[in-house]
Tab-separated table of C-alpha atoms (C1' of nucleotides) in Angstrom:
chain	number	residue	atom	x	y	z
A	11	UNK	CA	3.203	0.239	-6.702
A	12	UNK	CA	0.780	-1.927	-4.587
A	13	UNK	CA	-2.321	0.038	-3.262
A	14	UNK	CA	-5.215	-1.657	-3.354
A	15	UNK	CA	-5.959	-1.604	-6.997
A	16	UNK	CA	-2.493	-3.472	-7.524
A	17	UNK	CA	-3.367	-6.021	-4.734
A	18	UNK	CA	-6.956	-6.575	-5.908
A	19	UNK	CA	-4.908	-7.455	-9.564
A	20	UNK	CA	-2.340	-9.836	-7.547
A	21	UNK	CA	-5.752	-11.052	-5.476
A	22	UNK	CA	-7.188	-12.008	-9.030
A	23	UNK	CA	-4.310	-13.467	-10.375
A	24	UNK	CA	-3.940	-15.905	-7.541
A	25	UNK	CA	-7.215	-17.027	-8.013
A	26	UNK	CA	-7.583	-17.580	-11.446
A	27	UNK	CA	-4.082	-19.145	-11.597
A	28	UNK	CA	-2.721	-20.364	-8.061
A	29	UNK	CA	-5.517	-22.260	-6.328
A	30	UNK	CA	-5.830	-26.492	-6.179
A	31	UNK	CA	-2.264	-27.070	-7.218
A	32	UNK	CA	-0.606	-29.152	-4.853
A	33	UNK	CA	2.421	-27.391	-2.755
A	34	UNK	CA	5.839	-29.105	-3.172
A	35	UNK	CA	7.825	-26.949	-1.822
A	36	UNK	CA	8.049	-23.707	-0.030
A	37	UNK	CA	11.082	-20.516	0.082
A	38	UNK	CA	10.499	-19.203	3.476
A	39	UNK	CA	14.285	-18.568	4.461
A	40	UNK	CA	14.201	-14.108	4.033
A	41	UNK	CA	13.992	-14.242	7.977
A	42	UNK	CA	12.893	-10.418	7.627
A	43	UNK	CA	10.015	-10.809	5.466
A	44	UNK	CA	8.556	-13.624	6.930
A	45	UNK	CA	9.225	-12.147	10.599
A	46	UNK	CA	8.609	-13.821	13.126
A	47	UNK	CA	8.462	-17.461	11.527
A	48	UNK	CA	11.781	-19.210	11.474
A	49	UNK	CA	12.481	-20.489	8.381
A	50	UNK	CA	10.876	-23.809	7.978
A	51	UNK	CA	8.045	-23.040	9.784
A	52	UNK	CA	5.294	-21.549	6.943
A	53	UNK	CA	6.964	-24.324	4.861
A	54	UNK	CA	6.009	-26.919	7.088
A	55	UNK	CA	2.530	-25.524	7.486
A	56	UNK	CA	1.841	-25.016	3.418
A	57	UNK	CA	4.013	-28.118	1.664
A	58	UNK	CA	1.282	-30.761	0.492
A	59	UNK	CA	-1.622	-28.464	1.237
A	60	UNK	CA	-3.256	-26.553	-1.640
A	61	UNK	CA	-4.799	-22.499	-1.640
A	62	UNK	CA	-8.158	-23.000	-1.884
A	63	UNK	CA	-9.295	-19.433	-1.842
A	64	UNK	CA	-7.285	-15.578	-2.751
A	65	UNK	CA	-9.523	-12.617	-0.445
A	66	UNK	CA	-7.947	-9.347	0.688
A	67	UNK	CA	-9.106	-6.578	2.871
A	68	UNK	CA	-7.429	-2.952	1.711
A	69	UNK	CA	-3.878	-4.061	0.948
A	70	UNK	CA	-3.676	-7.366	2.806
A	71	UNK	CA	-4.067	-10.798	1.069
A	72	UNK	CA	-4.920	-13.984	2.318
A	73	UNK	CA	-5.138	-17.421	1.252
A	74	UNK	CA	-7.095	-20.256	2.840
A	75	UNK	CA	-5.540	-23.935	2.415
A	76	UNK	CA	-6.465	-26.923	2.256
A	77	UNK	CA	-7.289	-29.820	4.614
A	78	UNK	CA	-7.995	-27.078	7.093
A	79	UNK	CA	-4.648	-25.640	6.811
A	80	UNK	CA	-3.549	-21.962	7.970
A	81	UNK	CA	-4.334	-18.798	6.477
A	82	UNK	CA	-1.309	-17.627	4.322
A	83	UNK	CA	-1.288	-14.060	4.557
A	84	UNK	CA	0.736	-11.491	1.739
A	85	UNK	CA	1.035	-8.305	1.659
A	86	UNK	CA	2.860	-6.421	-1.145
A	87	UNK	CA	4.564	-3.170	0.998
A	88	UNK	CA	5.499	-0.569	-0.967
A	89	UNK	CA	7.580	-2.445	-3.737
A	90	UNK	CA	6.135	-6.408	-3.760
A	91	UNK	CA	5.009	-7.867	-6.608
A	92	UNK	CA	3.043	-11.321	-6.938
A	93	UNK	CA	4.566	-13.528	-9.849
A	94	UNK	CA	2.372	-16.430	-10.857
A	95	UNK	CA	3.716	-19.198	-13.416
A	96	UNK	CA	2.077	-21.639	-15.180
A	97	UNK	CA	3.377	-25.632	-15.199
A	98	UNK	CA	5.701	-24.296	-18.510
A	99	UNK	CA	7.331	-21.585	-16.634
A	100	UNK	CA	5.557	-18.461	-18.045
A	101	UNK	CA	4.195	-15.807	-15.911
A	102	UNK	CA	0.309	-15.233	-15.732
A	103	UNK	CA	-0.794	-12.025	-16.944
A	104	UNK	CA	-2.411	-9.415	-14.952
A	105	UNK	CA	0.215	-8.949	-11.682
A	106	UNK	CA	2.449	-6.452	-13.138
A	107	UNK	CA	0.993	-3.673	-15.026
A	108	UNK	CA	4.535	-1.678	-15.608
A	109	UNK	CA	4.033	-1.098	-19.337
A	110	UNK	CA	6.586	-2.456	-22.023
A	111	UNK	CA	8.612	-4.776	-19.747
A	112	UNK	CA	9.445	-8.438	-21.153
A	113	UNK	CA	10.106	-11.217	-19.124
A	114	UNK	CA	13.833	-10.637	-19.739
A	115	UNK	CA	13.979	-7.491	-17.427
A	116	UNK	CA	15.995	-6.426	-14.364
A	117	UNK	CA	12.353	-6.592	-12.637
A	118	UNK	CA	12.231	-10.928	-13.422
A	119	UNK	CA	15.634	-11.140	-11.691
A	120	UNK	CA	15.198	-13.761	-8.962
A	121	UNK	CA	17.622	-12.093	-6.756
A	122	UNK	CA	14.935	-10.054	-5.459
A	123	UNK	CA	12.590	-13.007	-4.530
A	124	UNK	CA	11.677	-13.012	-1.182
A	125	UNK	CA	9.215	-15.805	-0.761
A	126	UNK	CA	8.085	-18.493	-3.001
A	127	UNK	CA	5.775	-21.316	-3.186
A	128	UNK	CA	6.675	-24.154	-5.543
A	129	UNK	CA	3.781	-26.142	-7.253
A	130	UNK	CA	4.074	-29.984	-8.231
A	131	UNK	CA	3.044	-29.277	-11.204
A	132	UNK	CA	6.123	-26.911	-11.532
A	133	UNK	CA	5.155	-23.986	-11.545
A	134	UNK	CA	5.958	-21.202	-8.840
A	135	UNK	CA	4.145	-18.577	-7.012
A	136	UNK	CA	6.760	-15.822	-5.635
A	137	UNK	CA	6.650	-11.983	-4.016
A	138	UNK	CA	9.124	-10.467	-5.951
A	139	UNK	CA	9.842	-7.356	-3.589
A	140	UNK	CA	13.471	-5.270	-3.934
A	141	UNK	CA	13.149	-3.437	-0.508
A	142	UNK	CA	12.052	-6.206	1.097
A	143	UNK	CA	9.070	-4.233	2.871
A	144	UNK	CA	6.824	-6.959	1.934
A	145	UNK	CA	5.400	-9.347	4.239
A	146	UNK	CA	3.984	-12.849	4.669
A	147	UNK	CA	2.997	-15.223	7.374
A	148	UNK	CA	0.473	-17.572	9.060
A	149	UNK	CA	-2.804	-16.577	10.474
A	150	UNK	CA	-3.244	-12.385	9.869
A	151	UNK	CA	-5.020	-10.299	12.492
A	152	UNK	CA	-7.069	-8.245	10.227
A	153	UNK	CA	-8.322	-6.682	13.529
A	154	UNK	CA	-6.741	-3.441	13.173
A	155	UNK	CA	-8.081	-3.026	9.238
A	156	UNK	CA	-11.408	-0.438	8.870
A	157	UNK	CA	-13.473	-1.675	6.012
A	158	UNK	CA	-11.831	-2.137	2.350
A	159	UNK	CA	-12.164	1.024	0.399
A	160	UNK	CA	-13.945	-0.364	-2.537
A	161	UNK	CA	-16.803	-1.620	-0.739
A	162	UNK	CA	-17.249	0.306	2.401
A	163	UNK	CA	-20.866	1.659	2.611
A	164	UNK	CA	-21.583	5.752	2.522
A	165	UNK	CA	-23.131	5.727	6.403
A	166	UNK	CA	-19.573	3.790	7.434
A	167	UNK	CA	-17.319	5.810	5.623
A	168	UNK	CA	-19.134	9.425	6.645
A	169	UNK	CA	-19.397	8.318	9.890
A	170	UNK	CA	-15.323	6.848	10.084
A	171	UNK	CA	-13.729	9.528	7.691
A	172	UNK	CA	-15.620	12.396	9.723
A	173	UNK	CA	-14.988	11.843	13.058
A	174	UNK	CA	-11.484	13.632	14.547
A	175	UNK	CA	-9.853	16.763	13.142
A	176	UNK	CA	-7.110	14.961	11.169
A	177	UNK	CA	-6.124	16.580	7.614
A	178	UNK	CA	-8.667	14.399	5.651
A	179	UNK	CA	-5.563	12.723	3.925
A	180	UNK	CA	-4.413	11.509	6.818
A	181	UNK	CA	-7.762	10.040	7.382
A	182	UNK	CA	-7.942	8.110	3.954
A	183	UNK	CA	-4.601	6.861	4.848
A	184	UNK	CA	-5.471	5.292	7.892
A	185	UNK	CA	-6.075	1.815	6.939
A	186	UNK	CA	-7.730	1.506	10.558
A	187	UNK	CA	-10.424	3.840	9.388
A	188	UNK	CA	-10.468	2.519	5.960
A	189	UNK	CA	-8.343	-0.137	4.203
A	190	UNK	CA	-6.857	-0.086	1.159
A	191	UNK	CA	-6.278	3.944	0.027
A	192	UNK	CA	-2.318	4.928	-0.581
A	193	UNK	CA	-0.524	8.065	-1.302
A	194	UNK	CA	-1.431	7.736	-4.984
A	195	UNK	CA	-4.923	7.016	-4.878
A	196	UNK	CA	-5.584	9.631	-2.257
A	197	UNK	CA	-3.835	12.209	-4.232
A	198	UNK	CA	-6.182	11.233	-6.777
A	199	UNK	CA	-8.983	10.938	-5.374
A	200	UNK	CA	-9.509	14.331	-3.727
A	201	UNK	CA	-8.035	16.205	-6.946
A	202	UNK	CA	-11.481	13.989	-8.466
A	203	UNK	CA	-13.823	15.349	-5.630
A	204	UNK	CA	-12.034	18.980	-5.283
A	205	UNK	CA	-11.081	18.841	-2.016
A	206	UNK	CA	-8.238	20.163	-0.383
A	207	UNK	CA	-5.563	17.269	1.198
A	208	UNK	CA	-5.060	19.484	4.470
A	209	UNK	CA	-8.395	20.434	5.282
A	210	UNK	CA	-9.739	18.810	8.409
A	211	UNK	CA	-12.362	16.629	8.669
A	212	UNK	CA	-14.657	18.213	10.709
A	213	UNK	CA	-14.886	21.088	8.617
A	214	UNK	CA	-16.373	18.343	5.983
A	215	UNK	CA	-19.873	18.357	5.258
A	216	UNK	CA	-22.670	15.318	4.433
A	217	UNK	CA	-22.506	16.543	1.020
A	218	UNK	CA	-18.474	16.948	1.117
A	219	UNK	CA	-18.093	13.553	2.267
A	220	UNK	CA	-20.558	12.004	-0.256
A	221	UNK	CA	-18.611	13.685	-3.055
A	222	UNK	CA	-15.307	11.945	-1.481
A	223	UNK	CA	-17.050	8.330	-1.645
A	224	UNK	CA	-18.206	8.734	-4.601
A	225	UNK	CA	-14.749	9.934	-5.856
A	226	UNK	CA	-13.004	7.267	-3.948
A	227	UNK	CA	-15.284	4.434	-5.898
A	228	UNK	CA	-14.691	6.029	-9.335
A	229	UNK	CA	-11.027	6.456	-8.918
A	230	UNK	CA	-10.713	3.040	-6.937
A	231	UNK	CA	-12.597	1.119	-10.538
A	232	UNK	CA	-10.584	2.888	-12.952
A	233	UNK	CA	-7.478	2.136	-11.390
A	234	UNK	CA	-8.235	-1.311	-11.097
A	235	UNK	CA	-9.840	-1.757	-14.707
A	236	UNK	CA	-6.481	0.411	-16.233
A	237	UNK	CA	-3.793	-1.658	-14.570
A	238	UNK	CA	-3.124	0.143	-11.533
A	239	UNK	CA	-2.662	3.683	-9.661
A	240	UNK	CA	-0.630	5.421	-11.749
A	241	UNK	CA	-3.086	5.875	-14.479
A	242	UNK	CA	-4.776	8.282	-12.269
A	243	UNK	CA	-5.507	11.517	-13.950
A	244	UNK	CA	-4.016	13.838	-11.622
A	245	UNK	CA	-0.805	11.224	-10.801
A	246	UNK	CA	1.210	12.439	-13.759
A	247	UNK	CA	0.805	15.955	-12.874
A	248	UNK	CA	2.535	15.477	-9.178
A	249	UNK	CA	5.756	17.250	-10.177
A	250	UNK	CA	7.821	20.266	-9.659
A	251	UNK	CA	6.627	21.571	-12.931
A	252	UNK	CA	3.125	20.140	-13.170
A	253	UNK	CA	-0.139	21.718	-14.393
A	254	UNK	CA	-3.850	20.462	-13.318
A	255	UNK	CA	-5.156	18.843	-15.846
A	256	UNK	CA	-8.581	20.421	-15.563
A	257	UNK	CA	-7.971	24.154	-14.701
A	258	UNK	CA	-3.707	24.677	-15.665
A	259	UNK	CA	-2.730	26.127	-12.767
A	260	UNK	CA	0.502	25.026	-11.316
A	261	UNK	CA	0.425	21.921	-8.604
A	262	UNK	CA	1.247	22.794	-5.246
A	263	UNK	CA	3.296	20.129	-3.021
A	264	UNK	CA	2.278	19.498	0.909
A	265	UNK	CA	3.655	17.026	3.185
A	266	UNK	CA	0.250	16.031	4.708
A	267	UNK	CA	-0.198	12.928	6.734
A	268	UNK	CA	3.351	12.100	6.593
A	269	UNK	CA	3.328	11.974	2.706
A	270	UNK	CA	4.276	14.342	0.189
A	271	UNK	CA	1.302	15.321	-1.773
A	272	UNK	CA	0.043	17.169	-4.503
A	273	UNK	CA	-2.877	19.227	-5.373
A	274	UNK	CA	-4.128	22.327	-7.120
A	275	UNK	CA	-4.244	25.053	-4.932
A	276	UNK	CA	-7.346	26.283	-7.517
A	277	UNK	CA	-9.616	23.564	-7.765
A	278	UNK	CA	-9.331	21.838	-4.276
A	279	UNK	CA	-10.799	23.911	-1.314
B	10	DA	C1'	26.846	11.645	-2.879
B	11	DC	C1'	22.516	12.157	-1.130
B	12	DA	C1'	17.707	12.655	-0.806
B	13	DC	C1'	13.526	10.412	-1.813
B	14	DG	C1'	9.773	6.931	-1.770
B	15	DT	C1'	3.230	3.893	-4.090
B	16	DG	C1'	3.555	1.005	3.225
B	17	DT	C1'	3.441	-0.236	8.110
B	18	DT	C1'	4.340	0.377	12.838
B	19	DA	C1'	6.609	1.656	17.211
B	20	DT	C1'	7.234	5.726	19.737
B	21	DG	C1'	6.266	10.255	21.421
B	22	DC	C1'	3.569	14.216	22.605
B	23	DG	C1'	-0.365	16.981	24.124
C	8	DT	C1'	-6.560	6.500	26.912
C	9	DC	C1'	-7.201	9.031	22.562
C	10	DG	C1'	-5.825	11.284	18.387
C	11	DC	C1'	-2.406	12.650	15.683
C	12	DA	C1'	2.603	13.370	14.049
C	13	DT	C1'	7.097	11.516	13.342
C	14	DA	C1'	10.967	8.244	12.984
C	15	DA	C1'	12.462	3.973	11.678
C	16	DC	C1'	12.466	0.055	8.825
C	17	DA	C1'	15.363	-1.856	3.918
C	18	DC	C1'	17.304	-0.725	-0.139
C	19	DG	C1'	16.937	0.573	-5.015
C	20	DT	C1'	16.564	4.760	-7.870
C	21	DG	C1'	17.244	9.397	-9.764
DNA sequence: ACACGTGTTATGCG
DNA sequence: TCGCATAACACGTG
């Protein structure tokens, strides 16, 4: 469910639990998500180096390493999952939010771990990812990224989210304009500032687009403080037979940007 | 069986 | 070239 509430979680558990433990050993053999390195190659480059430091820009992670090492860069796709565990074996709270799952679940099974880091101290750090649309590697080119959504300043994001005449979805989902809003969190966002998905952006005003930031830091906090997108307000209302939560009226369904999307037809103008 | 999907990116079109 | 839309990617899930 990674947006970047999730990864700012994974971000925060690699940092309270993954950094200055010495690198033994390194799974880098799933050829597809570690394209292009051969495997072998971001094992060579990490083994007896330590992360020194987790940072992330939108959905993109990185780690610095030791002994002026390469940047090992993460990023979760649309099904990854970071799994830290401590020198005993036992996972690190805080990655996975997914209420009442035990340790014992389907979602532990190792089958679906594509990439794993293994500490001397015995414990492992691993992107647990079923579709495999995860991705790691050496050195990221965070060229293409706008600024992260959670800290982007109101000139930048008027200024970036204004200019075009993209639906304004489509706009929050570039992650060249600004890094770090998904399908969920956009969904939930505009339902918070009223606005409608498909309305273009230069049809937004000063005050529209102040709303939207404003929106966009509320709904970016919660989700991070509650344990991830879903706990949006609006997110359990995006079905068939879903009501908004503020006014009743029924949820409409788009396909804007690419991405199906909800919204009451009501509220958001 | 078959469509769908919380992300990214190459490709295509005006 | 720019801005935007769409297909493709891999693969589990409902």
């Amino acid at each position: 469910m990674p947006e970047l509430p999730e990864v700012e979680t994974a971000r925060a558990v690699i940092a309270e639990a993954a950094l200055g433990r010495e690198i033994a050993a390194v799974d880098d053999s799933d050829t597809w998500v570690c394209r292009p390195h051969p495997p072998g190659q971001i094992a060579q480059a990490l083994v007896g180096r330590r992360l020194v430091a987790a940072q992330r820009r939108g959905k993109t992670m990185w780690c610095d390493t030791s002994d002026d090492g390469p940047v090992l860069s993460l990023h979760l796709g649309m099904s990854g999952r970071i799994v830290v565990t401590d020198p005993a074996g036992l996972p690190v709270e805080g990655g996975d939010p997914v209420r009442g799952r035990s340790a014992t679940s389907t979602d532990r099974d190792p089958v679906w771990d594509r990439f794993s880091i293994e500490f001397a101290d015995g414990g492992v750090l691993r992107l647990f990812d079923k579709r495999r649309l995860g991705r790691v590697g050496l050195d990221p080119d965070l060229s293409r990224l706008g600024p992260d959504a959670a800290v982007v300043r109101a000139p930048d994001f008027r200024a970036r989210i204004g200019r075009g005449r993209a639906p304004v979805k489509a706009r929050l989902l570039d992650q060249s304009v600004i890094a770090g809003v998904g399908n969920l969190l956009a969904d939930e966002t505009l339902w918070q500032a009223r606005i409608d998905p498909r309305r273009r952006v230069d049809t937004l005003d000063e005050d529209d687009l102040g709303v939207l930031l404003k929106e966009l830091r509320r709904s970016t906090k919660r989700a991070i403080s509650r344990g991830g997108v879903h706990t949006g307000e609006v997110i359990e209302h995006r079905r068939a037979d879903g009501h908004c939560p503020r006014c009743g009226s029924a949820m409409a369904r788009a396909t804007v940007g690419g991405r199906t999307t909800w919204f009451c037809p009501v509220e958001q103008i």
